[in-house]
């Protein structure tokens, strides 16, 4: 079977794009990244695409009268490149209902929290503020509501004593780079169905939708030995 043609949409540095490019190049995903689109020309990820020989286009919102026209141009660009599946990877624009409906179940996003917790921006700040022991990332199918939609894969990392927003962001990013290729592989392998708003994977193997940071591998911890009662 021909590899599926995937586009990646970015607004920034594109480390998730890099992870997807590498996974495709290594044959770990049966897909070919056929196009990268950025909504700003200073998106550093554009250079990563070019290094892999992938067409990298800038589609500037300022060049279009409104969101509808912008999304129509985006849709036309994707079709010109025969794109079948679209991955949002740090794409900072909210996509309208029409666009999302046209690409339903073929439009993926990655978010740096364990959805449905911490939708929106500044997720790591809020996780630290809440004093949580774990956080992570979610790859999901996009729906019109922001940071919502059937969950494909989640990756879980610990929050460690002394963590800062930066250190937590780095740890979450590292698991994002594993989670996105894994989720995309499920989609390009036609193994994903959505039933009642939830993802069902054909012939799912345990752990295919869940990635754990090495420090969490022994989870759940064996029950702590009961303290000796001082009897005798
Ligand atoms: C990631 O944290 C992703 O979850 C969020 O935006 C960030 C993009 O990072 N949606 P990068 O551009 O892939 O490095």
PDB file of N, CA, C and O in Angstrom, residues 146-219:
ATOM      1  N   UNK A 146     -12.376  23.828  20.951  1.00  0.00           N
ATOM      2  CA  UNK A 146     -10.908  23.853  21.047  1.00  0.00           C
ATOM      3  C   UNK A 146     -10.394  22.849  22.081  1.00  0.00           C
ATOM      4  O   UNK A 146     -10.956  22.731  23.182  1.00  0.00           O
ATOM      5  N   UNK A 147      -9.319  22.141  21.722  1.00  0.00           N
ATOM      6  CA  UNK A 147      -8.686  21.158  22.607  1.00  0.00           C
ATOM      7  C   UNK A 147      -9.681  20.107  23.115  1.00  0.00           C
ATOM      8  O   UNK A 147      -9.647  19.703  24.286  1.00  0.00           O
ATOM      9  N   UNK A 148     -10.554  19.700  22.210  1.00  0.00           N
ATOM     10  CA  UNK A 148     -11.498  18.643  22.552  1.00  0.00           C
ATOM     11  C   UNK A 148     -11.568  17.697  21.367  1.00  0.00           C
ATOM     12  O   UNK A 148     -11.182  18.063  20.260  1.00  0.00           O
ATOM     13  N   UNK A 149     -12.069  16.502  21.605  1.00  0.00           N
ATOM     14  CA  UNK A 149     -12.201  15.537  20.521  1.00  0.00           C
ATOM     15  C   UNK A 149     -11.685  14.196  20.983  1.00  0.00           C
ATOM     16  O   UNK A 149     -10.924  14.107  21.946  1.00  0.00           O
ATOM     17  N   UNK A 150     -12.088  13.129  20.271  1.00  0.00           N
ATOM     18  CA  UNK A 150     -11.723  11.771  20.678  1.00  0.00           C
ATOM     19  C   UNK A 150     -10.214  11.604  20.849  1.00  0.00           C
ATOM     20  O   UNK A 150      -9.436  11.993  19.982  1.00  0.00           O
ATOM     21  N   UNK A 151      -9.830  11.011  21.980  1.00  0.00           N
ATOM     22  CA  UNK A 151      -8.411  10.881  22.331  1.00  0.00           C
ATOM     23  C   UNK A 151      -7.806   9.643  21.682  1.00  0.00           C
ATOM     24  O   UNK A 151      -8.334   8.539  21.808  1.00  0.00           O
ATOM     25  N   UNK A 152      -6.676   9.843  21.000  1.00  0.00           N
ATOM     26  CA  UNK A 152      -5.960   8.727  20.373  1.00  0.00           C
ATOM     27  C   UNK A 152      -4.924   8.141  21.324  1.00  0.00           C
ATOM     28  O   UNK A 152      -4.926   6.943  21.600  1.00  0.00           O
ATOM     29  N   UNK A 153      -3.996   8.989  21.770  1.00  0.00           N
ATOM     30  CA  UNK A 153      -2.870   8.522  22.590  1.00  0.00           C
ATOM     31  C   UNK A 153      -2.596   9.560  23.672  1.00  0.00           C
ATOM     32  O   UNK A 153      -2.707  10.764  23.424  1.00  0.00           O
ATOM     33  N   UNK A 154      -2.248   9.077  24.866  1.00  0.00           N
ATOM     34  CA  UNK A 154      -1.765   9.994  25.897  1.00  0.00           C
ATOM     35  C   UNK A 154      -0.409   9.521  26.395  1.00  0.00           C
ATOM     36  O   UNK A 154      -0.103   8.323  26.404  1.00  0.00           O
ATOM     37  N   UNK A 155       0.402  10.482  26.797  1.00  0.00           N
ATOM     38  CA  UNK A 155       1.701  10.186  27.392  1.00  0.00           C
ATOM     39  C   UNK A 155       1.737  10.840  28.767  1.00  0.00           C
ATOM     40  O   UNK A 155       1.285  11.985  28.913  1.00  0.00           O
ATOM     41  N   UNK A 156       2.244  10.106  29.737  1.00  0.00           N
ATOM     42  CA  UNK A 156       2.212  10.605  31.121  1.00  0.00           C
ATOM     43  C   UNK A 156       3.628  10.797  31.641  1.00  0.00           C
ATOM     44  O   UNK A 156       4.484   9.916  31.471  1.00  0.00           O
ATOM     45  N   UNK A 157       3.880  11.937  32.262  1.00  0.00           N
ATOM     46  CA  UNK A 157       5.191  12.191  32.882  1.00  0.00           C
ATOM     47  C   UNK A 157       4.978  12.641  34.323  1.00  0.00           C
ATOM     48  O   UNK A 157       3.943  13.211  34.649  1.00  0.00           O
ATOM     49  N   UNK A 158       5.993  12.396  35.185  1.00  0.00           N
ATOM     50  CA  UNK A 158       5.854  12.884  36.559  1.00  0.00           C
ATOM     51  C   UNK A 158       6.171  14.374  36.634  1.00  0.00           C
ATOM     52  O   UNK A 158       6.929  14.897  35.823  1.00  0.00           O
ATOM     53  N   UNK A 159       5.583  15.036  37.611  1.00  0.00           N
ATOM     54  CA  UNK A 159       6.028  16.382  37.986  1.00  0.00           C
ATOM     55  C   UNK A 159       6.992  16.162  39.143  1.00  0.00           C
ATOM     56  O   UNK A 159       6.633  15.500  40.124  1.00  0.00           O
ATOM     57  N   UNK A 160       8.221  16.663  39.011  1.00  0.00           N
ATOM     58  CA  UNK A 160       9.241  16.360  40.016  1.00  0.00           C
ATOM     59  C   UNK A 160       9.471  17.549  40.942  1.00  0.00           C
ATOM     60  O   UNK A 160       9.243  18.701  40.546  1.00  0.00           O
ATOM     61  N   UNK A 161       9.942  17.263  42.153  1.00  0.00           N
ATOM     62  CA  UNK A 161      10.221  18.362  43.081  1.00  0.00           C
ATOM     63  C   UNK A 161      11.185  19.348  42.423  1.00  0.00           C
ATOM     64  O   UNK A 161      12.135  18.929  41.763  1.00  0.00           O
ATOM     65  N   UNK A 162      10.919  20.630  42.570  1.00  0.00           N
ATOM     66  CA  UNK A 162      11.813  21.655  42.013  1.00  0.00           C
ATOM     67  C   UNK A 162      11.553  21.954  40.544  1.00  0.00           C
ATOM     68  O   UNK A 162      12.235  22.779  39.942  1.00  0.00           O
ATOM     69  N   UNK A 163      10.547  21.304  39.938  1.00  0.00           N
ATOM     70  CA  UNK A 163      10.258  21.571  38.523  1.00  0.00           C
ATOM     71  C   UNK A 163       9.893  23.034  38.292  1.00  0.00           C
ATOM     72  O   UNK A 163       9.228  23.662  39.127  1.00  0.00           O
ATOM     73  N   UNK A 164      10.334  23.543  37.150  1.00  0.00           N
ATOM     74  CA  UNK A 164       9.904  24.861  36.688  1.00  0.00           C
ATOM     75  C   UNK A 164       9.050  24.639  35.447  1.00  0.00           C
ATOM     76  O   UNK A 164       8.998  23.516  34.915  1.00  0.00           O
ATOM     77  N   UNK A 165       8.429  25.701  34.969  1.00  0.00           N
ATOM     78  CA  UNK A 165       7.628  25.582  33.745  1.00  0.00           C
ATOM     79  C   UNK A 165       8.505  25.026  32.626  1.00  0.00           C
ATOM     80  O   UNK A 165       8.094  24.139  31.873  1.00  0.00           O
ATOM     81  N   UNK A 166       9.747  25.516  32.551  1.00  0.00           N
ATOM     82  CA  UNK A 166      10.662  25.079  31.488  1.00  0.00           C
ATOM     83  C   UNK A 166      11.013  23.601  31.602  1.00  0.00           C
ATOM     84  O   UNK A 166      10.991  22.865  30.625  1.00  0.00           O
ATOM     85  N   UNK A 167      11.371  23.166  32.832  1.00  0.00           N
ATOM     86  CA  UNK A 167      11.783  21.763  32.972  1.00  0.00           C
ATOM     87  C   UNK A 167      10.597  20.836  32.695  1.00  0.00           C
ATOM     88  O   UNK A 167      10.753  19.773  32.091  1.00  0.00           O
ATOM     89  N   UNK A 168       9.413  21.272  33.113  1.00  0.00           N
ATOM     90  CA  UNK A 168       8.224  20.447  32.866  1.00  0.00           C
ATOM     91  C   UNK A 168       7.901  20.422  31.366  1.00  0.00           C
ATOM     92  O   UNK A 168       7.583  19.375  30.802  1.00  0.00           O
ATOM     93  N   UNK A 169       8.027  21.588  30.724  1.00  0.00           N
ATOM     94  CA  UNK A 169       7.759  21.649  29.278  1.00  0.00           C
ATOM     95  C   UNK A 169       8.674  20.682  28.521  1.00  0.00           C
ATOM     96  O   UNK A 169       8.223  19.949  27.637  1.00  0.00           O
ATOM     97  N   UNK A 170       9.957  20.666  28.893  1.00  0.00           N
ATOM     98  CA  UNK A 170      10.912  19.781  28.223  1.00  0.00           C
ATOM     99  C   UNK A 170      10.533  18.321  28.396  1.00  0.00           C
ATOM    100  O   UNK A 170      10.604  17.521  27.473  1.00  0.00           O
ATOM    101  N   UNK A 171      10.151  17.953  29.658  1.00  0.00           N
ATOM    102  CA  UNK A 171       9.803  16.550  29.923  1.00  0.00           C
ATOM    103  C   UNK A 171       8.545  16.160  29.141  1.00  0.00           C
ATOM    104  O   UNK A 171       8.467  15.067  28.582  1.00  0.00           O
ATOM    105  N   UNK A 172       7.567  17.072  29.101  1.00  0.00           N
ATOM    106  CA  UNK A 172       6.333  16.762  28.362  1.00  0.00           C
ATOM    107  C   UNK A 172       6.637  16.686  26.863  1.00  0.00           C
ATOM    108  O   UNK A 172       6.164  15.788  26.171  1.00  0.00           O
ATOM    109  N   UNK A 173       7.472  17.613  26.376  1.00  0.00           N
ATOM    110  CA  UNK A 173       7.803  17.599  24.940  1.00  0.00           C
ATOM    111  C   UNK A 173       8.436  16.271  24.540  1.00  0.00           C
ATOM    112  O   UNK A 173       8.142  15.724  23.479  1.00  0.00           O
ATOM    113  N   UNK A 174       9.312  15.749  25.416  1.00  0.00           N
ATOM    114  CA  UNK A 174       9.989  14.491  25.073  1.00  0.00           C
ATOM    115  C   UNK A 174       8.972  13.375  24.866  1.00  0.00           C
ATOM    116  O   UNK A 174       9.118  12.548  23.956  1.00  0.00           O
ATOM    117  N   UNK A 175       7.919  13.366  25.666  1.00  0.00           N
ATOM    118  CA  UNK A 175       6.919  12.295  25.476  1.00  0.00           C
ATOM    119  C   UNK A 175       5.975  12.643  24.317  1.00  0.00           C
ATOM    120  O   UNK A 175       5.454  11.751  23.637  1.00  0.00           O
ATOM    121  N   UNK A 176       5.785  13.938  24.052  1.00  0.00           N
ATOM    122  CA  UNK A 176       5.000  14.334  22.863  1.00  0.00           C
ATOM    123  C   UNK A 176       5.638  13.749  21.607  1.00  0.00           C
ATOM    124  O   UNK A 176       4.951  13.285  20.695  1.00  0.00           O
ATOM    125  N   UNK A 177       6.977  13.794  21.585  1.00  0.00           N
ATOM    126  CA  UNK A 177       7.679  13.338  20.376  1.00  0.00           C
ATOM    127  C   UNK A 177       7.533  11.834  20.152  1.00  0.00           C
ATOM    128  O   UNK A 177       7.776  11.343  19.060  1.00  0.00           O
ATOM    129  N   UNK A 178       7.167  11.113  21.186  1.00  0.00           N
ATOM    130  CA  UNK A 178       6.871   9.677  21.005  1.00  0.00           C
ATOM    131  C   UNK A 178       5.384   9.467  20.729  1.00  0.00           C
ATOM    132  O   UNK A 178       4.987   8.566  19.989  1.00  0.00           O
ATOM    133  N   UNK A 179       4.559  10.291  21.387  1.00  0.00           N
ATOM    134  CA  UNK A 179       3.107  10.067  21.290  1.00  0.00           C
ATOM    135  C   UNK A 179       2.564  10.398  19.890  1.00  0.00           C
ATOM    136  O   UNK A 179       1.697   9.691  19.370  1.00  0.00           O
ATOM    137  N   UNK A 180       3.092  11.490  19.271  1.00  0.00           N
ATOM    138  CA  UNK A 180       2.492  11.903  17.990  1.00  0.00           C
ATOM    139  C   UNK A 180       2.736  10.857  16.895  1.00  0.00           C
ATOM    140  O   UNK A 180       1.788  10.438  16.219  1.00  0.00           O
ATOM    141  N   UNK A 181       3.996  10.375  16.735  1.00  0.00           N
ATOM    142  CA  UNK A 181       4.189   9.326  15.720  1.00  0.00           C
ATOM    143  C   UNK A 181       3.320   8.094  15.994  1.00  0.00           C
ATOM    144  O   UNK A 181       2.757   7.493  15.070  1.00  0.00           O
ATOM    145  N   UNK A 182       3.188   7.723  17.254  1.00  0.00           N
ATOM    146  CA  UNK A 182       2.394   6.536  17.593  1.00  0.00           C
ATOM    147  C   UNK A 182       0.923   6.738  17.201  1.00  0.00           C
ATOM    148  O   UNK A 182       0.291   5.847  16.632  1.00  0.00           O
ATOM    149  N   UNK A 183       0.401   7.930  17.495  1.00  0.00           N
ATOM    150  CA  UNK A 183      -1.000   8.218  17.163  1.00  0.00           C
ATOM    151  C   UNK A 183      -1.193   8.269  15.646  1.00  0.00           C
ATOM    152  O   UNK A 183      -2.161   7.715  15.115  1.00  0.00           O
ATOM    153  N   UNK A 184      -0.272   8.914  14.965  1.00  0.00           N
ATOM    154  CA  UNK A 184      -0.410   9.018  13.506  1.00  0.00           C
ATOM    155  C   UNK A 184      -0.345   7.638  12.866  1.00  0.00           C
ATOM    156  O   UNK A 184      -1.080   7.344  11.926  1.00  0.00           O
ATOM    157  N   UNK A 185       0.496   6.779  13.413  1.00  0.00           N
ATOM    158  CA  UNK A 185       0.591   5.430  12.844  1.00  0.00           C
ATOM    159  C   UNK A 185      -0.732   4.675  12.981  1.00  0.00           C
ATOM    160  O   UNK A 185      -1.130   3.929  12.083  1.00  0.00           O
ATOM    161  N   UNK A 186      -1.424   4.878  14.089  1.00  0.00           N
ATOM    162  CA  UNK A 186      -2.734   4.232  14.249  1.00  0.00           C
ATOM    163  C   UNK A 186      -3.703   4.728  13.180  1.00  0.00           C
ATOM    164  O   UNK A 186      -4.473   3.956  12.607  1.00  0.00           O
ATOM    165  N   UNK A 187      -3.653   6.032  12.905  1.00  0.00           N
ATOM    166  CA  UNK A 187      -4.595   6.614  11.931  1.00  0.00           C
ATOM    167  C   UNK A 187      -4.238   6.175  10.507  1.00  0.00           C
ATOM    168  O   UNK A 187      -5.108   5.750   9.750  1.00  0.00           O
ATOM    169  N   UNK A 188      -2.958   6.256  10.146  1.00  0.00           N
ATOM    170  CA  UNK A 188      -2.612   5.903   8.761  1.00  0.00           C
ATOM    171  C   UNK A 188      -2.789   4.405   8.507  1.00  0.00           C
ATOM    172  O   UNK A 188      -2.981   3.982   7.371  1.00  0.00           O
ATOM    173  N   UNK A 189      -2.744   3.612   9.579  1.00  0.00           N
ATOM    174  CA  UNK A 189      -2.969   2.175   9.430  1.00  0.00           C
ATOM    175  C   UNK A 189      -4.447   1.820   9.381  1.00  0.00           C
ATOM    176  O   UNK A 189      -4.804   0.639   9.415  1.00  0.00           O
ATOM    177  N   UNK A 190      -5.324   2.844   9.321  1.00  0.00           N
ATOM    178  CA  UNK A 190      -6.787   2.639   9.265  1.00  0.00           C
ATOM    179  C   UNK A 190      -7.287   1.797  10.428  1.00  0.00           C
ATOM    180  O   UNK A 190      -8.180   0.970  10.260  1.00  0.00           O
ATOM    181  N   UNK A 191      -6.695   1.989  11.593  1.00  0.00           N
ATOM    182  CA  UNK A 191      -7.107   1.177  12.741  1.00  0.00           C
ATOM    183  C   UNK A 191      -8.038   1.933  13.676  1.00  0.00           C
ATOM    184  O   UNK A 191      -8.483   1.392  14.674  1.00  0.00           O
ATOM    185  N   UNK A 192      -8.324   3.200  13.329  1.00  0.00           N
ATOM    186  CA  UNK A 192      -9.088   4.037  14.251  1.00  0.00           C
ATOM    187  C   UNK A 192     -10.536   4.177  13.779  1.00  0.00           C
ATOM    188  O   UNK A 192     -10.783   4.496  12.627  1.00  0.00           O
ATOM    189  N   UNK A 193     -11.444   3.901  14.715  1.00  0.00           N
ATOM    190  CA  UNK A 193     -12.861   4.197  14.471  1.00  0.00           C
ATOM    191  C   UNK A 193     -13.331   5.071  15.616  1.00  0.00           C
ATOM    192  O   UNK A 193     -12.816   4.939  16.723  1.00  0.00           O
ATOM    193  N   UNK A 194     -14.305   5.926  15.345  1.00  0.00           N
ATOM    194  CA  UNK A 194     -14.856   6.719  16.434  1.00  0.00           C
ATOM    195  C   UNK A 194     -16.260   6.208  16.701  1.00  0.00           C
ATOM    196  O   UNK A 194     -17.099   6.170  15.799  1.00  0.00           O
ATOM    197  N   UNK A 195     -16.484   5.747  17.925  1.00  0.00           N
ATOM    198  CA  UNK A 195     -17.794   5.204  18.310  1.00  0.00           C
ATOM    199  C   UNK A 195     -18.271   5.996  19.524  1.00  0.00           C
ATOM    200  O   UNK A 195     -17.568   6.057  20.539  1.00  0.00           O
ATOM    201  N   UNK A 196     -19.438   6.620  19.388  1.00  0.00           N
ATOM    202  CA  UNK A 196     -19.983   7.446  20.471  1.00  0.00           C
ATOM    203  C   UNK A 196     -18.965   8.465  20.977  1.00  0.00           C
ATOM    204  O   UNK A 196     -18.792   8.645  22.197  1.00  0.00           O
ATOM    205  N   UNK A 197     -18.242   9.062  20.066  1.00  0.00           N
ATOM    206  CA  UNK A 197     -17.300  10.118  20.452  1.00  0.00           C
ATOM    207  C   UNK A 197     -16.012   9.607  21.071  1.00  0.00           C
ATOM    208  O   UNK A 197     -15.210  10.391  21.562  1.00  0.00           O
ATOM    209  N   UNK A 198     -15.818   8.271  21.053  1.00  0.00           N
ATOM    210  CA  UNK A 198     -14.581   7.727  21.617  1.00  0.00           C
ATOM    211  C   UNK A 198     -13.829   6.940  20.567  1.00  0.00           C
ATOM    212  O   UNK A 198     -14.424   6.346  19.664  1.00  0.00           O
ATOM    213  N   UNK A 199     -12.514   6.910  20.740  1.00  0.00           N
ATOM    214  CA  UNK A 199     -11.671   6.186  19.795  1.00  0.00           C
ATOM    215  C   UNK A 199     -11.675   4.693  20.124  1.00  0.00           C
ATOM    216  O   UNK A 199     -11.514   4.305  21.283  1.00  0.00           O
ATOM    217  N   UNK A 200     -11.870   3.893  19.091  1.00  0.00           N
ATOM    218  CA  UNK A 200     -11.752   2.438  19.235  1.00  0.00           C
ATOM    219  C   UNK A 200     -10.685   1.992  18.240  1.00  0.00           C
ATOM    220  O   UNK A 200     -10.732   2.362  17.067  1.00  0.00           O
ATOM    221  N   UNK A 201      -9.703   1.226  18.727  1.00  0.00           N
ATOM    222  CA  UNK A 201      -8.591   0.785  17.877  1.00  0.00           C
ATOM    223  C   UNK A 201      -8.776  -0.689  17.512  1.00  0.00           C
ATOM    224  O   UNK A 201      -8.983  -1.524  18.405  1.00  0.00           O
ATOM    225  N   UNK A 202      -8.697  -0.968  16.219  1.00  0.00           N
ATOM    226  CA  UNK A 202      -8.789  -2.361  15.769  1.00  0.00           C
ATOM    227  C   UNK A 202      -7.575  -3.145  16.265  1.00  0.00           C
ATOM    228  O   UNK A 202      -6.445  -2.672  16.168  1.00  0.00           O
ATOM    229  N   UNK A 203      -7.809  -4.311  16.806  1.00  0.00           N
ATOM    230  CA  UNK A 203      -6.738  -5.200  17.289  1.00  0.00           C
ATOM    231  C   UNK A 203      -5.760  -4.478  18.206  1.00  0.00           C
ATOM    232  O   UNK A 203      -4.538  -4.584  18.052  1.00  0.00           O
ATOM    233  N   UNK A 204      -6.305  -3.719  19.137  1.00  0.00           N
ATOM    234  CA  UNK A 204      -5.444  -2.915  20.015  1.00  0.00           C
ATOM    235  C   UNK A 204      -4.600  -3.792  20.933  1.00  0.00           C
ATOM    236  O   UNK A 204      -5.092  -4.755  21.524  1.00  0.00           O
ATOM    237  N   UNK A 205      -3.323  -3.466  21.004  1.00  0.00           N
ATOM    238  CA  UNK A 205      -2.435  -4.153  21.952  1.00  0.00           C
ATOM    239  C   UNK A 205      -2.330  -3.288  23.194  1.00  0.00           C
ATOM    240  O   UNK A 205      -2.342  -2.049  23.082  1.00  0.00           O
ATOM    241  N   UNK A 206      -2.183  -3.925  24.371  1.00  0.00           N
ATOM    242  CA  UNK A 206      -2.101  -3.127  25.593  1.00  0.00           C
ATOM    243  C   UNK A 206      -0.962  -2.120  25.492  1.00  0.00           C
ATOM    244  O   UNK A 206       0.122  -2.457  25.023  1.00  0.00           O
ATOM    245  N   UNK A 207      -1.226  -0.906  25.905  1.00  0.00           N
ATOM    246  CA  UNK A 207      -0.166   0.096  25.922  1.00  0.00           C
ATOM    247  C   UNK A 207      -0.025   0.887  24.635  1.00  0.00           C
ATOM    248  O   UNK A 207       0.729   1.848  24.577  1.00  0.00           O
ATOM    249  N   UNK A 208      -0.791   0.534  23.596  1.00  0.00           N
ATOM    250  CA  UNK A 208      -0.633   1.263  22.331  1.00  0.00           C
ATOM    251  C   UNK A 208      -1.121   2.700  22.418  1.00  0.00           C
ATOM    252  O   UNK A 208      -0.739   3.526  21.605  1.00  0.00           O
ATOM    253  N   UNK A 209      -2.000   2.959  23.374  1.00  0.00           N
ATOM    254  CA  UNK A 209      -2.549   4.317  23.458  1.00  0.00           C
ATOM    255  C   UNK A 209      -2.022   5.058  24.667  1.00  0.00           C
ATOM    256  O   UNK A 209      -2.488   6.129  25.007  1.00  0.00           O
ATOM    257  N   UNK A 210      -1.048   4.446  25.349  1.00  0.00           N
ATOM    258  CA  UNK A 210      -0.566   5.038  26.604  1.00  0.00           C
ATOM    259  C   UNK A 210       0.944   4.918  26.676  1.00  0.00           C
ATOM    260  O   UNK A 210       1.494   3.823  26.563  1.00  0.00           O
ATOM    261  N   UNK A 211       1.607   6.037  26.852  1.00  0.00           N
ATOM    262  CA  UNK A 211       3.066   6.042  26.992  1.00  0.00           C
ATOM    263  C   UNK A 211       3.411   6.552  28.379  1.00  0.00           C
ATOM    264  O   UNK A 211       2.862   7.558  28.824  1.00  0.00           O
ATOM    265  N   UNK A 212       4.336   5.865  29.028  1.00  0.00           N
ATOM    266  CA  UNK A 212       4.722   6.275  30.376  1.00  0.00           C
ATOM    267  C   UNK A 212       6.170   6.721  30.397  1.00  0.00           C
ATOM    268  O   UNK A 212       7.039   6.082  29.797  1.00  0.00           O
ATOM    269  N   UNK A 213       6.431   7.795  31.087  1.00  0.00           N
ATOM    270  CA  UNK A 213       7.802   8.217  31.360  1.00  0.00           C
ATOM    271  C   UNK A 213       8.498   7.093  32.139  1.00  0.00           C
ATOM    272  O   UNK A 213       7.863   6.424  32.961  1.00  0.00           O
ATOM    273  N   UNK A 214       9.817   6.881  31.914  1.00  0.00           N
ATOM    274  CA  UNK A 214      10.511   5.779  32.593  1.00  0.00           C
ATOM    275  C   UNK A 214      10.309   5.767  34.105  1.00  0.00           C
ATOM    276  O   UNK A 214      10.174   4.693  34.702  1.00  0.00           O
ATOM    277  N   UNK A 215      10.227   6.938  34.726  1.00  0.00           N
ATOM    278  CA  UNK A 215      10.044   6.959  36.190  1.00  0.00           C
ATOM    279  C   UNK A 215       8.687   6.410  36.613  1.00  0.00           C
ATOM    280  O   UNK A 215       8.474   6.115  37.783  1.00  0.00           O
ATOM    281  N   UNK A 216       7.768   6.288  35.660  1.00  0.00           N
ATOM    282  CA  UNK A 216       6.428   5.798  36.019  1.00  0.00           C
ATOM    283  C   UNK A 216       6.219   4.346  35.612  1.00  0.00           C
ATOM    284  O   UNK A 216       5.142   3.805  35.775  1.00  0.00           O
ATOM    285  N   UNK A 217       7.280   3.719  35.104  1.00  0.00           N
ATOM    286  CA  UNK A 217       7.116   2.373  34.570  1.00  0.00           C
ATOM    287  C   UNK A 217       6.674   1.355  35.607  1.00  0.00           C
ATOM    288  O   UNK A 217       6.020   0.387  35.290  1.00  0.00           O
ATOM    289  N   UNK A 218       7.099   1.566  36.867  1.00  0.00           N
ATOM    290  CA  UNK A 218       6.738   0.599  37.894  1.00  0.00           C
ATOM    291  C   UNK A 218       5.385   0.901  38.514  1.00  0.00           C
ATOM    292  O   UNK A 218       5.002   0.298  39.501  1.00  0.00           O
ATOM    293  N   UNK A 219       4.702   1.845  37.920  1.00  0.00           N
ATOM    294  CA  UNK A 219       3.421   2.247  38.463  1.00  0.00           C
ATOM    295  C   UNK A 219       2.377   1.181  38.124  1.00  0.00           C
ATOM    296  O   UNK A 219       2.417   0.657  37.018  1.00  0.00           O
TER     297      UNK A 219
END
